[in-house]
Short mmCIF file of C-alpha atoms in Angstrom, two decimals:
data_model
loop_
_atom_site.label_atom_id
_atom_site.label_comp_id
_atom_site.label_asym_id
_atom_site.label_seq_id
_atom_site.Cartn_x
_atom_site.Cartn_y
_atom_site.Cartn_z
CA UNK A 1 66.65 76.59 40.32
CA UNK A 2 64.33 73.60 39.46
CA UNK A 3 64.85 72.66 43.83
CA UNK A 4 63.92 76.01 45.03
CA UNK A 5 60.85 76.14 42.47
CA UNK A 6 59.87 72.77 43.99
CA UNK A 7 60.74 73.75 47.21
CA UNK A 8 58.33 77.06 47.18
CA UNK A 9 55.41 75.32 45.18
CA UNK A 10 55.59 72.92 48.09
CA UNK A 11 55.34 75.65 50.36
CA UNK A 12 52.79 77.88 48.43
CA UNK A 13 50.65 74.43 48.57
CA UNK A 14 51.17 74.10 52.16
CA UNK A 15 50.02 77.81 52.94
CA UNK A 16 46.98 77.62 50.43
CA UNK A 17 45.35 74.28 52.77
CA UNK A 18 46.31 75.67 55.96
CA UNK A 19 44.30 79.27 55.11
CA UNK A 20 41.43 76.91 53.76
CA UNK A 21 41.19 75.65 56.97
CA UNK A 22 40.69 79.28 58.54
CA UNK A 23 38.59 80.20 56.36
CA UNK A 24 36.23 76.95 56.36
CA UNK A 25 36.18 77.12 60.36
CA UNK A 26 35.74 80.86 60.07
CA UNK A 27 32.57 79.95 57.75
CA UNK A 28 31.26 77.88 60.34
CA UNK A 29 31.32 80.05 63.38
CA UNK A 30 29.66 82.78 60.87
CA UNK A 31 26.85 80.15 60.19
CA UNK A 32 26.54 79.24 63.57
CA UNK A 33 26.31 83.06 64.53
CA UNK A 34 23.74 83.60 62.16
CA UNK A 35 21.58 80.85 62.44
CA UNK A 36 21.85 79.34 65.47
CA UNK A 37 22.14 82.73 68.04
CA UNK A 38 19.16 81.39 70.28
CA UNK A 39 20.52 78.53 70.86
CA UNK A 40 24.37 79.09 70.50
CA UNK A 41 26.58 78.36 73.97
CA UNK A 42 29.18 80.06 75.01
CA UNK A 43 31.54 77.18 75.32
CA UNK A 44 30.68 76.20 71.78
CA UNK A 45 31.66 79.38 70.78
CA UNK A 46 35.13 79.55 72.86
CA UNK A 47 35.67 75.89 70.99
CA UNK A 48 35.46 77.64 67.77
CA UNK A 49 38.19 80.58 68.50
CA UNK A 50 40.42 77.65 70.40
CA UNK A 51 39.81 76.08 67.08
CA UNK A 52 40.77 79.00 65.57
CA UNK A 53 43.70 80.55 67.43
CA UNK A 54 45.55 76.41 66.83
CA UNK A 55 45.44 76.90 63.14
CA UNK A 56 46.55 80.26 63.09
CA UNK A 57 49.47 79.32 65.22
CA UNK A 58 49.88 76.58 62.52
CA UNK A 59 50.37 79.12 59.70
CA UNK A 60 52.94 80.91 61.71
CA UNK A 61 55.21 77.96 62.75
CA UNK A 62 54.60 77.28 58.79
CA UNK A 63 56.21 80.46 57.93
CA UNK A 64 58.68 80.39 60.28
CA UNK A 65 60.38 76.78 59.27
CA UNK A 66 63.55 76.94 58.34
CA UNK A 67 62.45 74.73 55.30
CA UNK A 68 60.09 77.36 54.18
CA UNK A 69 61.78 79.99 51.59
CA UNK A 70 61.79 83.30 52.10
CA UNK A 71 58.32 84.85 50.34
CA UNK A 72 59.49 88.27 50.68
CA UNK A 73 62.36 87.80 47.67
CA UNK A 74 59.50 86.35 45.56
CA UNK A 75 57.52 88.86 43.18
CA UNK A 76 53.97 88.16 41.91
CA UNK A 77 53.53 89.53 38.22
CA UNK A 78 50.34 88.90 35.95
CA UNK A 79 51.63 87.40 32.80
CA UNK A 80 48.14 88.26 30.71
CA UNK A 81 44.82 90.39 31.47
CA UNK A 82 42.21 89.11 29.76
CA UNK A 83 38.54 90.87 30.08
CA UNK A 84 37.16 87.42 28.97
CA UNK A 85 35.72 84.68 31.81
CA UNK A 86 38.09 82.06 32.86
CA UNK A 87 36.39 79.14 33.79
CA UNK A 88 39.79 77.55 35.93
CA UNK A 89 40.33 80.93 37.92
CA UNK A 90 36.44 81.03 38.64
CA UNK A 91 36.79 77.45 40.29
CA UNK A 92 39.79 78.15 41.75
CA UNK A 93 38.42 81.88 43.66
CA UNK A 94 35.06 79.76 44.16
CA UNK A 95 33.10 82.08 41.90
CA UNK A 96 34.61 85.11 43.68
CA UNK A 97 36.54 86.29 40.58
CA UNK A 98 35.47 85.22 36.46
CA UNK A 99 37.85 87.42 34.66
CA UNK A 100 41.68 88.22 35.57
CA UNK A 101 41.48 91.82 34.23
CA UNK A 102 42.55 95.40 35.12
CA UNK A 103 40.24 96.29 38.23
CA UNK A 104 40.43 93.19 39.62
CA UNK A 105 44.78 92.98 39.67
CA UNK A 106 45.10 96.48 42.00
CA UNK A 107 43.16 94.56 44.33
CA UNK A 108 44.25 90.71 44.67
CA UNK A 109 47.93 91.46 43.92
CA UNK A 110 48.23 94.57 46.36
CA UNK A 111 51.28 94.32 48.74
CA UNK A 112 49.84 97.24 50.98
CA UNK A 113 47.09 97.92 52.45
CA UNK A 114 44.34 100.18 50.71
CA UNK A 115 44.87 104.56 50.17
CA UNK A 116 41.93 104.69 52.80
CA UNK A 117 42.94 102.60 55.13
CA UNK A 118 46.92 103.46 54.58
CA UNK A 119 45.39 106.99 55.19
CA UNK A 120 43.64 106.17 58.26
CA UNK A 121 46.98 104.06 59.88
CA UNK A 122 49.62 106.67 59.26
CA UNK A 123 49.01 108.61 62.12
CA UNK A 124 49.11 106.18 64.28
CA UNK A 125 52.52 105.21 62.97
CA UNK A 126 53.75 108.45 63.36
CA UNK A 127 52.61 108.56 67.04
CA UNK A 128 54.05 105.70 67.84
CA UNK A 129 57.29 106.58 66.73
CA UNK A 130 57.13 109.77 68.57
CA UNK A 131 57.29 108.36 71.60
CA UNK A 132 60.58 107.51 73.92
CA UNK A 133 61.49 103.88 75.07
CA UNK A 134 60.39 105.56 78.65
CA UNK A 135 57.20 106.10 77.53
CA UNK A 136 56.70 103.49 75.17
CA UNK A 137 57.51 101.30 78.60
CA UNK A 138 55.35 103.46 81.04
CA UNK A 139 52.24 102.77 78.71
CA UNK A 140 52.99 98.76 78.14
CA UNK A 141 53.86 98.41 82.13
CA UNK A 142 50.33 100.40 82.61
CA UNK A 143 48.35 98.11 80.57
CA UNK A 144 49.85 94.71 81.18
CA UNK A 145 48.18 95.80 85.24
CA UNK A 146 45.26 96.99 83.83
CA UNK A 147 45.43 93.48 81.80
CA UNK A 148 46.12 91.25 85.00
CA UNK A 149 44.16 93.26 87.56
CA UNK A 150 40.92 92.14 85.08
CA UNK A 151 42.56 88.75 84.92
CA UNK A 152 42.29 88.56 88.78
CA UNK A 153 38.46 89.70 88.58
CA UNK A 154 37.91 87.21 86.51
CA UNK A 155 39.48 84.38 88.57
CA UNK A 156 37.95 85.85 91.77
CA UNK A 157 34.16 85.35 90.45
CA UNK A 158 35.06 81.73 89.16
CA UNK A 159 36.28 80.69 92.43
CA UNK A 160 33.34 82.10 94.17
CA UNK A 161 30.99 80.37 91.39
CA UNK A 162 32.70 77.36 92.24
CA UNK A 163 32.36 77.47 95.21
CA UNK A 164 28.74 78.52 96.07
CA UNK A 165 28.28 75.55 93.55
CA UNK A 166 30.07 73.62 96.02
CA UNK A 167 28.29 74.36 98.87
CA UNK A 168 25.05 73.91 97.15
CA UNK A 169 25.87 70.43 96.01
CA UNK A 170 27.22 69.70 100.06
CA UNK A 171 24.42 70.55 101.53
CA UNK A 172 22.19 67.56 102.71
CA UNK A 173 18.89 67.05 101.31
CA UNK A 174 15.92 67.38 104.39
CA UNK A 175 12.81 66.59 102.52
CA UNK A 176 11.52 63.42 101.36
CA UNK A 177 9.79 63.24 97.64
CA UNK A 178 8.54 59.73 98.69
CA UNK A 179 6.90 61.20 102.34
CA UNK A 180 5.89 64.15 100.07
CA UNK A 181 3.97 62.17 97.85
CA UNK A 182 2.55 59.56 100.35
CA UNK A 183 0.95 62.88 102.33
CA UNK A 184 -0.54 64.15 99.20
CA UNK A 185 -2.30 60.77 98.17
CA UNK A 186 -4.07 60.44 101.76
CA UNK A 187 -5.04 64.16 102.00
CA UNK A 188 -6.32 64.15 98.46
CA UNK A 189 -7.99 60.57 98.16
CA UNK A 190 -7.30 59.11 101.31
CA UNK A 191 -4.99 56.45 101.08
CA UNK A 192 -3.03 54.82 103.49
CA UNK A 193 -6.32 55.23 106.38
CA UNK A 194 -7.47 51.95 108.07
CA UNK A 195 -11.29 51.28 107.02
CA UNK A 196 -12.14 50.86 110.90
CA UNK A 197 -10.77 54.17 111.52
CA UNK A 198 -13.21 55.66 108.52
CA UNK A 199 -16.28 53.58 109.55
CA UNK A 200 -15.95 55.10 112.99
CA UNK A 201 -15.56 59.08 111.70
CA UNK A 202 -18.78 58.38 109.68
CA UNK A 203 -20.44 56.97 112.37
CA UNK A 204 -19.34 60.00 114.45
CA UNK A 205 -20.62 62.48 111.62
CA UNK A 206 -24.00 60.43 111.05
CA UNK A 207 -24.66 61.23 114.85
CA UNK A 208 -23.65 64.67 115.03
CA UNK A 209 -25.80 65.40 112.26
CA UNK A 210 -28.86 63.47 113.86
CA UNK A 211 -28.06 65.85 116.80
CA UNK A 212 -28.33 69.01 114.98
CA UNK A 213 -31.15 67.85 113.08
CA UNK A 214 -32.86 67.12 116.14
CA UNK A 215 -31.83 71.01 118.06
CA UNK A 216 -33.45 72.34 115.05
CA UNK A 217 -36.49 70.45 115.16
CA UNK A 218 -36.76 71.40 119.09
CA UNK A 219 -35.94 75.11 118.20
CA UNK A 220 -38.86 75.38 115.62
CA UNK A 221 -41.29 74.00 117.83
CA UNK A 222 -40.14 76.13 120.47
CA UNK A 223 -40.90 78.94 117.82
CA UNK A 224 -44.44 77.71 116.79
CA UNK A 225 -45.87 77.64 120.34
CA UNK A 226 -44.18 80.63 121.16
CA UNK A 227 -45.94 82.49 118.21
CA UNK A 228 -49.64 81.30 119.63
CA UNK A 229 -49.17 82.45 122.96
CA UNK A 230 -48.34 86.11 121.59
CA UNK A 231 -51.58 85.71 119.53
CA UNK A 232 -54.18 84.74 121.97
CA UNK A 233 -53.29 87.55 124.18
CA UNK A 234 -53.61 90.16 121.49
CA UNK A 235 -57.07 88.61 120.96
CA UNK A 236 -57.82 88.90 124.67
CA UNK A 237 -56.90 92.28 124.84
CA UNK A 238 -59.25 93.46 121.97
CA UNK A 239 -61.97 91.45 123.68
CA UNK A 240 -61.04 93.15 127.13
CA UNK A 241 -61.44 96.28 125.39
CA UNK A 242 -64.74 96.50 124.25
CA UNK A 243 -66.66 96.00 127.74
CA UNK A 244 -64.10 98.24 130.21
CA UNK A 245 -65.94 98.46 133.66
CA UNK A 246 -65.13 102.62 133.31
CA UNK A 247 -66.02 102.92 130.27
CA UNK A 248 -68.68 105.93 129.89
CA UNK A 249 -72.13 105.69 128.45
#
């Protein structure tokens, strides 16, 4: 007796830090969730399920080892309810229960599930075992394709990610940051031009603007005189007016 009460407080220990570790890793993707959604990846989050999914598997292999006695033949009484607050089980539940008393027992000893949700699964049970093996079969072979045609859309877009990623990356680069760079300095302050070359375009510009200078000059000149000669003949005419050889007395 005292070996197999060893033997299943071993096991009881075991069980209690393997679902610690669930539940601290499940705290963590919570938190994460919660707090850090904006800036949260995806494969951070698929690390946390992996993370997940190994320790669960843990707990099973834990349960299933030959070494491990069989919890089923064990029953959980409460020795004592006691209304008042027990400062051990409060540490122990981390704050989650203070008193082992009558409403909490229903709850944290039950060995099935709630009325409601007992309620709620029954039926579902009783469908289930309505069906025939046929049937049962038809339904499993019709989801396991529904299952791997979705597995084969998946695959098909990776591949194509891949390789259009591929491609991109292959492809060889035909511009030139440094040329780029060089064009934008001599267009913008004009570096890189001989000072001969500049001398000479100033020169150039000095002259053509002499030039135009000059065509302006000529043109207003042109203007001045031409403004005279329209005057003096409108003075002759007046003049010519007054004595016109038929003019009448």
């Amino acid at each position: 007796i005292n070996k197999e009460e060893k033997q299943l407080e071993h096991t009881l220990e075991s069980l209690i830090q393997r679902v610690q570790d669930i539940k601290n890793s499940i705290a963590n993707l919570l938190v994460k969730l919660e707090n850090e959604y904006n800036i949260l990846q995806w494969p951070s989050v698929l690390d946390n399920f992996a993370l997940l999914s190994g320790q669960l598997n843990t707990l099973g292999k834990l349960l299933r080892n030959e070494k491990v006695p069989p919890l089923r033949n064990s029953i959980l009484l409460p020795i004592a309810l006691s209304g008042d607050r027990d400062p051990e089980l409060e540490k122990v539940t981390e704050r989650r229960v203070i008193a082992f008393n009558a409403d909490v027992v229903p709850h944290y000893l039950r060995t099935k599930p709630e009325p409601e949700v007992e309620e709620r699964l029954q039926p579902v049970l009783n469908r289930a075992s309505s069906l025939t093996p046929e049937a049962a079969q038809k339904q499993i072979n019709a989801m396991n394709k529904m299952t791997s045609n979705i597995v084969d859309i998946i695959k098909s877009h990776q591949e194509t990610m891949e390789k259009e990623a591929n491609q991109k990356s292959s492809l060889s680069q035909t511009s030139s940051q440094a040329d780029t760079n060089t064009l934008l300095s001599a267009v913008l302050t004009g570096k890189g031009f001989k000072s001969s070359g500049m001398r000479r375009t100033d020169m150039a510009q000095q002259q053509s603007n002499m030039q135009a200078q000059q065509q302006a000059a000529q043109q207003k000149q042109q203007g001045n005189a031409h403004g005279k000669v329209q005057s003096s003949i409108k003075t002759n005419i007046k003049q010519g007016s007054s004595t016109h050889p038929y003019q009448r007395n």
